[in-house]
PDB file of C-alpha atoms in Angstrom:
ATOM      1  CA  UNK A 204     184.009 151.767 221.932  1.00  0.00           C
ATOM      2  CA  UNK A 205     187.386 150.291 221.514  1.00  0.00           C
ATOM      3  CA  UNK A 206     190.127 152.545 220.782  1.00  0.00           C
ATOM      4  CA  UNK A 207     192.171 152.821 217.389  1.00  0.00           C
ATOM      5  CA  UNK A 208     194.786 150.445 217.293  1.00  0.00           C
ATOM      6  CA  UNK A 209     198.162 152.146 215.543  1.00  0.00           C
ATOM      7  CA  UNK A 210     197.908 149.914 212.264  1.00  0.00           C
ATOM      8  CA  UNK A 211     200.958 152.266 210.287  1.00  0.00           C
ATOM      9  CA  UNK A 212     204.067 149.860 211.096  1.00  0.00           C
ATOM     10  CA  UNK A 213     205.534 147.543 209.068  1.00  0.00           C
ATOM     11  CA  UNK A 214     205.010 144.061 210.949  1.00  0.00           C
ATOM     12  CA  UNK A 215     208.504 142.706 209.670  1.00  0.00           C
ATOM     13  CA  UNK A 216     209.830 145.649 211.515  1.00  0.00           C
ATOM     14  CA  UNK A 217     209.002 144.454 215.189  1.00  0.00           C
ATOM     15  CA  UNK A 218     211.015 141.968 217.222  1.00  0.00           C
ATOM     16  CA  UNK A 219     209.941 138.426 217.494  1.00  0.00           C
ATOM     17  CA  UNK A 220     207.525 139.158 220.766  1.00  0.00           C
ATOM     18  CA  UNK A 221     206.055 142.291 219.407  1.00  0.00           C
ATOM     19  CA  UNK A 222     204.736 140.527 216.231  1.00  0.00           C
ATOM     20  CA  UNK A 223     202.823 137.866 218.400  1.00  0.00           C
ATOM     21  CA  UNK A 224     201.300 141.061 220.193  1.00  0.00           C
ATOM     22  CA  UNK A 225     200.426 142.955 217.174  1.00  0.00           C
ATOM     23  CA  UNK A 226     198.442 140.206 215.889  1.00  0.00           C
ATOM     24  CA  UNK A 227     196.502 139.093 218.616  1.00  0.00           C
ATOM     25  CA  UNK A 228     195.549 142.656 218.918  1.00  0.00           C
ATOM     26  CA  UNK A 229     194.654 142.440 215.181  1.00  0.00           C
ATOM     27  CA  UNK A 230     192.639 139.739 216.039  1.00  0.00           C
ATOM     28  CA  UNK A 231     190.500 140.988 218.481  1.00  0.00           C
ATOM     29  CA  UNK A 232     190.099 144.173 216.734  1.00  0.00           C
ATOM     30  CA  UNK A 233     189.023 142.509 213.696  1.00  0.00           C
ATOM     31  CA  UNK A 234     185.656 141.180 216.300  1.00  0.00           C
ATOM     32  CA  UNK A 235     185.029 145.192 217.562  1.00  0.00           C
ATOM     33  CA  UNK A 236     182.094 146.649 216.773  1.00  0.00           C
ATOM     34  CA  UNK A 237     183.666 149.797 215.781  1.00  0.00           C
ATOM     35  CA  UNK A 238     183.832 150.170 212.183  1.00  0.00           C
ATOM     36  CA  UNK A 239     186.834 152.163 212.768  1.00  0.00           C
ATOM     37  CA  UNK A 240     188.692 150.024 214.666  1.00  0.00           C
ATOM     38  CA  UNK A 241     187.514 147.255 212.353  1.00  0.00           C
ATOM     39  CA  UNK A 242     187.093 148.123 208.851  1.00  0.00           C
ATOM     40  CA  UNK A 243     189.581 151.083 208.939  1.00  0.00           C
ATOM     41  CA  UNK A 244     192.428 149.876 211.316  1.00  0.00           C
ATOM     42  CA  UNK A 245     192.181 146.080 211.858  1.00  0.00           C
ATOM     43  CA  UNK A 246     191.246 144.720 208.237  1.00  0.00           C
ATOM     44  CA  UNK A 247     193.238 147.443 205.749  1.00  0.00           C
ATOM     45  CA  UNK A 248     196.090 146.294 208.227  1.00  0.00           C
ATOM     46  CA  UNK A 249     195.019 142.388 207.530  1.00  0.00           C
ATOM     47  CA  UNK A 250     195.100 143.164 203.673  1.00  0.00           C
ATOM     48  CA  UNK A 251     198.936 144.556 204.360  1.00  0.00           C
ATOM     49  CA  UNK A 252     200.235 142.043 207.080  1.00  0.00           C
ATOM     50  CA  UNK A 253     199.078 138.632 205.639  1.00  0.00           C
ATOM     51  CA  UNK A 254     200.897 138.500 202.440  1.00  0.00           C
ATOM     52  CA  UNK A 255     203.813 139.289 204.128  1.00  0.00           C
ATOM     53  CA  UNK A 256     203.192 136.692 207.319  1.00  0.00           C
ATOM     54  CA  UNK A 257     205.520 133.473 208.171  1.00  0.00           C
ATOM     55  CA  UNK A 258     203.197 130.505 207.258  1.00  0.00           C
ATOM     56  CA  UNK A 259     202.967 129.376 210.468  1.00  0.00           C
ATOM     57  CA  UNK A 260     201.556 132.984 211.579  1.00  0.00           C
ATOM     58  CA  UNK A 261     199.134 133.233 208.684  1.00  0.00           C
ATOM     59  CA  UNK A 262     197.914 129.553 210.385  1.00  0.00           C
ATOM     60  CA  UNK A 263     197.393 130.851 213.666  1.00  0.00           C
ATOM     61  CA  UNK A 264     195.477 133.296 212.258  1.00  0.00           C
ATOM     62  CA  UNK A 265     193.202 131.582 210.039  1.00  0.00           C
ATOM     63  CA  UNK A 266     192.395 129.298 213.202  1.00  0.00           C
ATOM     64  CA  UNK A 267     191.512 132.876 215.001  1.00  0.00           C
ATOM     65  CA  UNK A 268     189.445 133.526 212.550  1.00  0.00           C
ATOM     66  CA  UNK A 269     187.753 130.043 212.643  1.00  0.00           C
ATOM     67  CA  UNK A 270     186.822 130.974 216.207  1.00  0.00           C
ATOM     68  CA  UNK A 271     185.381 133.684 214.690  1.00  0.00           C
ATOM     69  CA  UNK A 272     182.925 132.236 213.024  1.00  0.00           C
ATOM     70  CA  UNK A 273     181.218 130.743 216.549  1.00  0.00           C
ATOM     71  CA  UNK A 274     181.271 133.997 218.397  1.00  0.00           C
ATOM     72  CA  UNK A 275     177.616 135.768 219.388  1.00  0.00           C
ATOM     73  CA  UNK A 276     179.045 139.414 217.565  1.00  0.00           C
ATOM     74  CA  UNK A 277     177.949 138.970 213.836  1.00  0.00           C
ATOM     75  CA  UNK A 278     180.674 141.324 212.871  1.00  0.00           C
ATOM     76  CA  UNK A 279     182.930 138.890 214.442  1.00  0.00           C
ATOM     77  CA  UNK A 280     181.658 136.118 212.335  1.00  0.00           C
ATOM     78  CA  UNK A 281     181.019 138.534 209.254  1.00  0.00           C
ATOM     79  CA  UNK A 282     184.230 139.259 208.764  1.00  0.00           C
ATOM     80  CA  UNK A 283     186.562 136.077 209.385  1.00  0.00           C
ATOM     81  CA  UNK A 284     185.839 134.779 205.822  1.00  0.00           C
ATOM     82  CA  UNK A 285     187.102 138.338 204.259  1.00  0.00           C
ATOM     83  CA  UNK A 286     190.587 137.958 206.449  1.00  0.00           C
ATOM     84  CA  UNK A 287     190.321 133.977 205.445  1.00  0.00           C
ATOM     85  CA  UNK A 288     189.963 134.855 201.487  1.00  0.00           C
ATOM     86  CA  UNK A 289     193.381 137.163 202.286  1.00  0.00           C
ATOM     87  CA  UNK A 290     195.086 133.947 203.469  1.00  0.00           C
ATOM     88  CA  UNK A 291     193.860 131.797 200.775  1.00  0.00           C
ATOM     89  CA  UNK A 292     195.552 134.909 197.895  1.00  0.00           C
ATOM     90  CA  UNK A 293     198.619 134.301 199.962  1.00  0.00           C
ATOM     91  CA  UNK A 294     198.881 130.007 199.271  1.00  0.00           C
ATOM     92  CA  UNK A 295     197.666 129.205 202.845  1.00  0.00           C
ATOM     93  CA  UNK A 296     194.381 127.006 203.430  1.00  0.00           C
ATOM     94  CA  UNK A 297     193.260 124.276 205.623  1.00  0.00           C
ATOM     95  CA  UNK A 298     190.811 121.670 205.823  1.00  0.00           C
ATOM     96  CA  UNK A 299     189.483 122.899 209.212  1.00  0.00           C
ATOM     97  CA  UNK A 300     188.821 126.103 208.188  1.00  0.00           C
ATOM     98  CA  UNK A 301     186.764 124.480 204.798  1.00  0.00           C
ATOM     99  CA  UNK A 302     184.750 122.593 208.199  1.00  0.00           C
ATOM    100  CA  UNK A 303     184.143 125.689 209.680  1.00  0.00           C
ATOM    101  CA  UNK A 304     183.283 128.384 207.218  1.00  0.00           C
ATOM    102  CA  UNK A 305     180.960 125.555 205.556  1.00  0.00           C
ATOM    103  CA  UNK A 306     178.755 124.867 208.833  1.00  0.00           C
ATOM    104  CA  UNK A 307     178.858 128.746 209.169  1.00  0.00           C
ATOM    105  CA  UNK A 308     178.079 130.346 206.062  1.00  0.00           C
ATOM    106  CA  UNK A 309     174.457 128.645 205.006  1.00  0.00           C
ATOM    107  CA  UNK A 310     173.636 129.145 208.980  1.00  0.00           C
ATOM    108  CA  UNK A 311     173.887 132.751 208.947  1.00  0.00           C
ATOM    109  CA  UNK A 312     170.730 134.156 210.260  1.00  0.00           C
ATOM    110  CA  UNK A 313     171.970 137.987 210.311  1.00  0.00           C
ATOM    111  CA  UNK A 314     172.356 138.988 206.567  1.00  0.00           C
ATOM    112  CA  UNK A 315     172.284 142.571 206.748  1.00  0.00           C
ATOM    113  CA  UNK A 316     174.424 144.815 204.329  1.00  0.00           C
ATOM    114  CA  UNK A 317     175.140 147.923 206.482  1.00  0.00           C
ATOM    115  CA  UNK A 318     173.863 148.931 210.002  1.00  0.00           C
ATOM    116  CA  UNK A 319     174.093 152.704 211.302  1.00  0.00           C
ATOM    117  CA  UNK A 320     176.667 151.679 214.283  1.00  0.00           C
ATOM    118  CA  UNK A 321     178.434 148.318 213.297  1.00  0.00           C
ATOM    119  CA  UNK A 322     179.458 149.609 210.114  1.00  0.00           C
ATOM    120  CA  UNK A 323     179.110 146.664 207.076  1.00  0.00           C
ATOM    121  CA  UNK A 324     178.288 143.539 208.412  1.00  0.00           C
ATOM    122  CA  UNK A 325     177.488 142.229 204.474  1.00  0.00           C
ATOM    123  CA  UNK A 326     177.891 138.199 205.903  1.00  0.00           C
ATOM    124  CA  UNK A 327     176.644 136.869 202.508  1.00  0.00           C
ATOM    125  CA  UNK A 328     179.085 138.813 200.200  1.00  0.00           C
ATOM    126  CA  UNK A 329     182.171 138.371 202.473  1.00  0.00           C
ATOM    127  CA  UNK A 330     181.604 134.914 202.783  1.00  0.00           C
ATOM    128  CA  UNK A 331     181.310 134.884 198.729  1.00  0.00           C
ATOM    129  CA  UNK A 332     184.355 136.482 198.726  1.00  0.00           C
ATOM    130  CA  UNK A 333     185.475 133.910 199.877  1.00  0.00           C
ATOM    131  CA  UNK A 334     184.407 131.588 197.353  1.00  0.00           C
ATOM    132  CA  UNK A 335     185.637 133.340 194.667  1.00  0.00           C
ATOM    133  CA  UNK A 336     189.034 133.129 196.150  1.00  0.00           C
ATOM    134  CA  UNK A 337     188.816 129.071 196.658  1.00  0.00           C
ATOM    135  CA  UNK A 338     187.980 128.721 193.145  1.00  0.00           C
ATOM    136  CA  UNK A 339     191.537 129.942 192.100  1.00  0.00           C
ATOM    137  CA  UNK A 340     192.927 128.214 194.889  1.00  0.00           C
ATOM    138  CA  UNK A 341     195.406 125.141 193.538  1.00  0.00           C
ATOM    139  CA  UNK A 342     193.976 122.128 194.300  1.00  0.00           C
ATOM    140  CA  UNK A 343     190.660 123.118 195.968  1.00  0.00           C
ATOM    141  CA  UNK A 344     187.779 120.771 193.721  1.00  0.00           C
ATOM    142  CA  UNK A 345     185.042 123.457 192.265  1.00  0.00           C
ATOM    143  CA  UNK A 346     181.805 121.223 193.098  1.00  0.00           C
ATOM    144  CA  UNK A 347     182.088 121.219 197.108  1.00  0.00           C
ATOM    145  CA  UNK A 348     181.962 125.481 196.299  1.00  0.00           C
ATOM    146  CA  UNK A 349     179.511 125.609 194.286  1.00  0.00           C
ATOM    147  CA  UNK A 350     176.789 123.291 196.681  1.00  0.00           C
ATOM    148  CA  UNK A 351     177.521 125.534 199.558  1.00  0.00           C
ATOM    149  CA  UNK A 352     176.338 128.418 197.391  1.00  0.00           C
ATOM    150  CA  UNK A 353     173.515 126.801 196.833  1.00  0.00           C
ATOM    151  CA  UNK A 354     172.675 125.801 200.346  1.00  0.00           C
ATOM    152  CA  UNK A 355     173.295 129.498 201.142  1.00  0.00           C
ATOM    153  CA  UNK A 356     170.828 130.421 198.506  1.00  0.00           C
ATOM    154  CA  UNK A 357     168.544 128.240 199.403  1.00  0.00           C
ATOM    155  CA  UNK A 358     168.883 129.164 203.436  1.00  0.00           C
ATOM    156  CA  UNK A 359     164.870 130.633 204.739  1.00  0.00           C
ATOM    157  CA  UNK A 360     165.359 133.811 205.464  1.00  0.00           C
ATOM    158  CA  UNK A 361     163.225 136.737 205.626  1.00  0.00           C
ATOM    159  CA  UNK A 362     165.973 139.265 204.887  1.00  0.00           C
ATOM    160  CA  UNK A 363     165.907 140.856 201.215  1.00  0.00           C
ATOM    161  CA  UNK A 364     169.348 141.672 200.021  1.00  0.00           C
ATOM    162  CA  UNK A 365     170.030 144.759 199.861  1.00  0.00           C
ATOM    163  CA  UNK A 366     173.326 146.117 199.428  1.00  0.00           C
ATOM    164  CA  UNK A 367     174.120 143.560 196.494  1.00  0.00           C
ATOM    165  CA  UNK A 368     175.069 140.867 197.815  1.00  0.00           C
ATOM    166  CA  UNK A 369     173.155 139.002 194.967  1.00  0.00           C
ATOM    167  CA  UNK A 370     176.178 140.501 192.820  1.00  0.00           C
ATOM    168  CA  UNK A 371     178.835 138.999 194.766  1.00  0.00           C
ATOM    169  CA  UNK A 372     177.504 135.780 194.992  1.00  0.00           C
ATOM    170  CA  UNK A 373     176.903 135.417 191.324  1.00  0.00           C
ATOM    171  CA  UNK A 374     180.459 136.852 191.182  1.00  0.00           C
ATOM    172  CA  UNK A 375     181.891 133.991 193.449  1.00  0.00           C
ATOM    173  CA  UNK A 376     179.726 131.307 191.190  1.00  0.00           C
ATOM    174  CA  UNK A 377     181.123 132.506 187.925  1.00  0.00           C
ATOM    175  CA  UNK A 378     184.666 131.763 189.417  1.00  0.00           C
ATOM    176  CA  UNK A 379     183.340 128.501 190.076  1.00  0.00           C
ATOM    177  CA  UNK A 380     182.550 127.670 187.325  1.00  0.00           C
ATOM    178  CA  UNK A 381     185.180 129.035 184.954  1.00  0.00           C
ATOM    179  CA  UNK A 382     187.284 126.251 186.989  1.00  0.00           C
ATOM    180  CA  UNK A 383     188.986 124.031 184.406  1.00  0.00           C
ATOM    181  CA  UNK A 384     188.021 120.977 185.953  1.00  0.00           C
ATOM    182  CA  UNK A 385     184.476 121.455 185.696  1.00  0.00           C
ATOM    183  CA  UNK A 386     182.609 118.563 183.438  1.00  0.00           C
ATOM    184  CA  UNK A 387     179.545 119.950 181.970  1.00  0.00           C
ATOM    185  CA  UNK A 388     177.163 118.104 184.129  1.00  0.00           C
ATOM    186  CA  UNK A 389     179.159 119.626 187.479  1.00  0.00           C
ATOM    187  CA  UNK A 390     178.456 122.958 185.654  1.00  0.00           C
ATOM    188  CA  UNK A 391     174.783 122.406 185.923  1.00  0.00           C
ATOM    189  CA  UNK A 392     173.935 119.720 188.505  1.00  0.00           C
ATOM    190  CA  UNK A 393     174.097 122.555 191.211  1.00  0.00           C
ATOM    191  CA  UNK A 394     171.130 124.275 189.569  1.00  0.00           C
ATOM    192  CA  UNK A 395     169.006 121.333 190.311  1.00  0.00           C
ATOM    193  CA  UNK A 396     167.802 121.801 194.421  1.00  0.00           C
ATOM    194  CA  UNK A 397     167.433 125.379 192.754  1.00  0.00           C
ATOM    195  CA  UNK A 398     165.143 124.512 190.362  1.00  0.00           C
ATOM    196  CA  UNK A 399     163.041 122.059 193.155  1.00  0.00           C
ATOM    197  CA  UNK A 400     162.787 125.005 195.349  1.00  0.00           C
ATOM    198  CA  UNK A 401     161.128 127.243 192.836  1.00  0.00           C
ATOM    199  CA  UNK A 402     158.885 124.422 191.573  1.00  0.00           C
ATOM    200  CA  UNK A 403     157.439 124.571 194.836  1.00  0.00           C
ATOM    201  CA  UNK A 404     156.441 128.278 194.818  1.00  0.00           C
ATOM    202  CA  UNK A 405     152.646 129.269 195.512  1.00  0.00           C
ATOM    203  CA  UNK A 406     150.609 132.121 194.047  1.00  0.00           C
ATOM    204  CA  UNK A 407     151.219 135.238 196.501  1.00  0.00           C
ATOM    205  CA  UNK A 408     153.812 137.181 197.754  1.00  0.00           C
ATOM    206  CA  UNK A 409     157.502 136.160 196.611  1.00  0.00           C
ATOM    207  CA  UNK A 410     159.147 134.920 199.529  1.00  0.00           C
ATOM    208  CA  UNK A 411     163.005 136.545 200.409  1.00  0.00           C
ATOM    209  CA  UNK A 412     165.016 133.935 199.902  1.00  0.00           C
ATOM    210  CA  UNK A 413     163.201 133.213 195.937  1.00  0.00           C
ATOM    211  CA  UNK A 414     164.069 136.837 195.583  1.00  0.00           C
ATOM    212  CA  UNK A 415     167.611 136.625 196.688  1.00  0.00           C
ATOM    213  CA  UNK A 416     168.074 133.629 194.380  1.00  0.00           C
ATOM    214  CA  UNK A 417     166.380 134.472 191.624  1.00  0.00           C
ATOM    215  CA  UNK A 418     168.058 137.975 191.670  1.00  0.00           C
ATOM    216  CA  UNK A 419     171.756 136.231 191.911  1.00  0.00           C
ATOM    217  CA  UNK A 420     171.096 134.316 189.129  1.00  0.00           C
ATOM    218  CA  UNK A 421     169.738 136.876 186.725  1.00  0.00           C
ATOM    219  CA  UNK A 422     173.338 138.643 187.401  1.00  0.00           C
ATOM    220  CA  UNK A 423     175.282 135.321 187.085  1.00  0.00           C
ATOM    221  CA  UNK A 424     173.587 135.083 183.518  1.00  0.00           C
ATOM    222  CA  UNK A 425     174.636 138.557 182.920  1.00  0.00           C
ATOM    223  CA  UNK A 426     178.356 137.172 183.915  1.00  0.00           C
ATOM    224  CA  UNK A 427     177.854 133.713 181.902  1.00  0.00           C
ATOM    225  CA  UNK A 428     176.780 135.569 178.844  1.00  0.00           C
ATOM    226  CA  UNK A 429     179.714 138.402 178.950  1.00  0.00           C
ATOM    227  CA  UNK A 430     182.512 136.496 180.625  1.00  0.00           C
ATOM    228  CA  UNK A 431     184.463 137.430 183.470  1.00  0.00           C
ATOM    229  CA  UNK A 432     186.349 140.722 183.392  1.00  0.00           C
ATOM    230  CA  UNK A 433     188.843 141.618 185.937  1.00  0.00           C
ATOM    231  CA  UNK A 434     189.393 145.080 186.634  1.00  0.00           C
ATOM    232  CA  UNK A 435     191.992 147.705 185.520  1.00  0.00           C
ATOM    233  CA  UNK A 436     193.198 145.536 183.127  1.00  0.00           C
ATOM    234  CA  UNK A 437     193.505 145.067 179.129  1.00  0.00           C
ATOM    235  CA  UNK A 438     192.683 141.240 179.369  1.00  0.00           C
ATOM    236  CA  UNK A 439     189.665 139.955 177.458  1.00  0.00           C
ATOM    237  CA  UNK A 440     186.953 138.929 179.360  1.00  0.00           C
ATOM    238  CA  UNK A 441     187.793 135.043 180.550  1.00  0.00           C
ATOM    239  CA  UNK A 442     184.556 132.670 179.384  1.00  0.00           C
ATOM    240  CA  UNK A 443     182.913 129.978 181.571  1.00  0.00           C
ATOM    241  CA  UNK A 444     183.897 126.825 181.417  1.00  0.00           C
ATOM    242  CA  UNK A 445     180.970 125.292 179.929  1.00  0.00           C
ATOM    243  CA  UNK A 446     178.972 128.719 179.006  1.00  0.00           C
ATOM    244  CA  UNK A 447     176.170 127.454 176.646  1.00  0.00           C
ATOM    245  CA  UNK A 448     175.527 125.115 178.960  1.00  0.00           C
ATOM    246  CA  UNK A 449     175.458 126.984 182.131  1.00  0.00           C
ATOM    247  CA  UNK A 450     173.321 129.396 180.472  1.00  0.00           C
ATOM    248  CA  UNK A 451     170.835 127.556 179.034  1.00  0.00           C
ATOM    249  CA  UNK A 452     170.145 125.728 182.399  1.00  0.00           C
ATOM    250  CA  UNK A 453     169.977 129.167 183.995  1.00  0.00           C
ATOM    251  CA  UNK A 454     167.194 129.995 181.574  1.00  0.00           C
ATOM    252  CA  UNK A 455     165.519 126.842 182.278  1.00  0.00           C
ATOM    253  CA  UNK A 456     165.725 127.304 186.047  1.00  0.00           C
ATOM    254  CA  UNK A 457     164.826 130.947 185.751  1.00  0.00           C
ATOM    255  CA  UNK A 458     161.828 130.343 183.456  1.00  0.00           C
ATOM    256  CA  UNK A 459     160.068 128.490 186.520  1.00  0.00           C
ATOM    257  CA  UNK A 460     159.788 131.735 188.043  1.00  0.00           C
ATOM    258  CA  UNK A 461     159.309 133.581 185.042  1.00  0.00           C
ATOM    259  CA  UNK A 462     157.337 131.767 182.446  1.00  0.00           C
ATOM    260  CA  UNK A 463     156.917 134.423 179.997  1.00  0.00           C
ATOM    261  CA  UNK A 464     160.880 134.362 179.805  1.00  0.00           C
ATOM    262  CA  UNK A 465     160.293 131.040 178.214  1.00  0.00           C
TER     263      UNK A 465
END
């Protein structure tokens, strides 16, 4: 196993060299396979650092990260789009990095939530994390988001979620599509391959992926119907964009699956 990185100091703090140091360290411990190292040490020290990073350091770092997302360790590639979303909060994104994490994220074959000795690997809901983020992100267009949550939806797989990742999906397509820009049809027209998909269901056993998508969209319903809420505040809940229409094209879509919702 890899041992603990010190994660306490204050990155402003070190001289010029030692900051170049301290991130390529935070780099490569962001890849172990120590959930220690990794989710205690390497990312909690992410969530501090970045925010306070020169730009051009937060852009070395998001092109570490897009290395990431090619290496054989899943936890590797599981977790560059969580340290990427921490960028994006801070004003920093790239159009290679929109290349990469889009070839990666509806290729992901390994969609566990948890395992006993990587600690969360959770590919799916990090990678809607990062999403979510990009739909608050200035100038970033809502429709190329929501299409690569459907192609990620719509991946085969024969992996059920199960540590609700459904959840943060639907999470990441309600940010979508409260973006202001959003015509009605763009609010819809990504429910369409959706709808194709479940048309072509057969009598038997539901496959994983119908599952997985059928189960996100029941919660983004939930979210279309109630608004979004954010958390430990007083602010009313913030509405879609278009909400009757989102929601009455998630009934449709839904009612493929489940006539007698009709």
């Amino acid at each position: 196993m890899t041992t603990k990185q010190p994660y306490d100091a204050d990155i402003r703090a070190l001289p010029e060299a030692d900051r170049a140091i301290a991130l390529d360290t935070l780099a490569e411990d962001l890849r172990s396979p120590d959930p220690v190292v990794r989710d205690d040490g390497a990312y909690l020290a992410a969530v501090r650092w970045i925010p306070t990073l020169r730009p051009g350091e937060r852009g070395r770092l998001g092109d570490r990260m897009t290395v990431h997302l090619k290496d054989p360790a899943v936890q590797a590639r599981s977790f560059a789009p969580l340290v990427l979303a921490r960028i994006v909060e801070a004003g920093d994104w790239r159009p290679q990095w929109w290349d990469a994490f889009a070839d990666w994220y509806p290729a992901e074959t390994d969609l566990r939530g948890h395992d006993p000795d990587l600690g969360w690997v959770h590919a799916v809901a990090h990678g809607a994390d990062l999403l979510a983020v990009l739909a608050r992100h200035p100038g970033q267009r809502p429709e190329p988001l929501s299409e690569l949550a459907t192609a990620r939806l719509l991946s085969p797989t024969d992996h059920l979620f199960d540590a609700q990742e459904d959840d943060r999906l639907a999470y990441a397509l309600a940010q979508i599509l409260g973006h202001p820009a959003l015509t009605e049809a763009d609010s819809v027209r990504w429910l369409a391959p959706v709808a194709a998909a479940f048309r072509t269901g057969q009598p038997g056993p539901v496959p994983a992926w119908a599952s997985n998508a059928m189960r996100t969209l029941r919660m983004l319903y939930v979210l279309a119907d109630r608004g979004l809420s954010r958390r430990n505040t007083d602010e009313p809940p913030r509405p879609l964009t278009h909400r009757e229409a989102v929601l009455e094209e998630l009934a449709r879509t839904l009612a493929i699956v489940a006539p007698y919702t009709a």
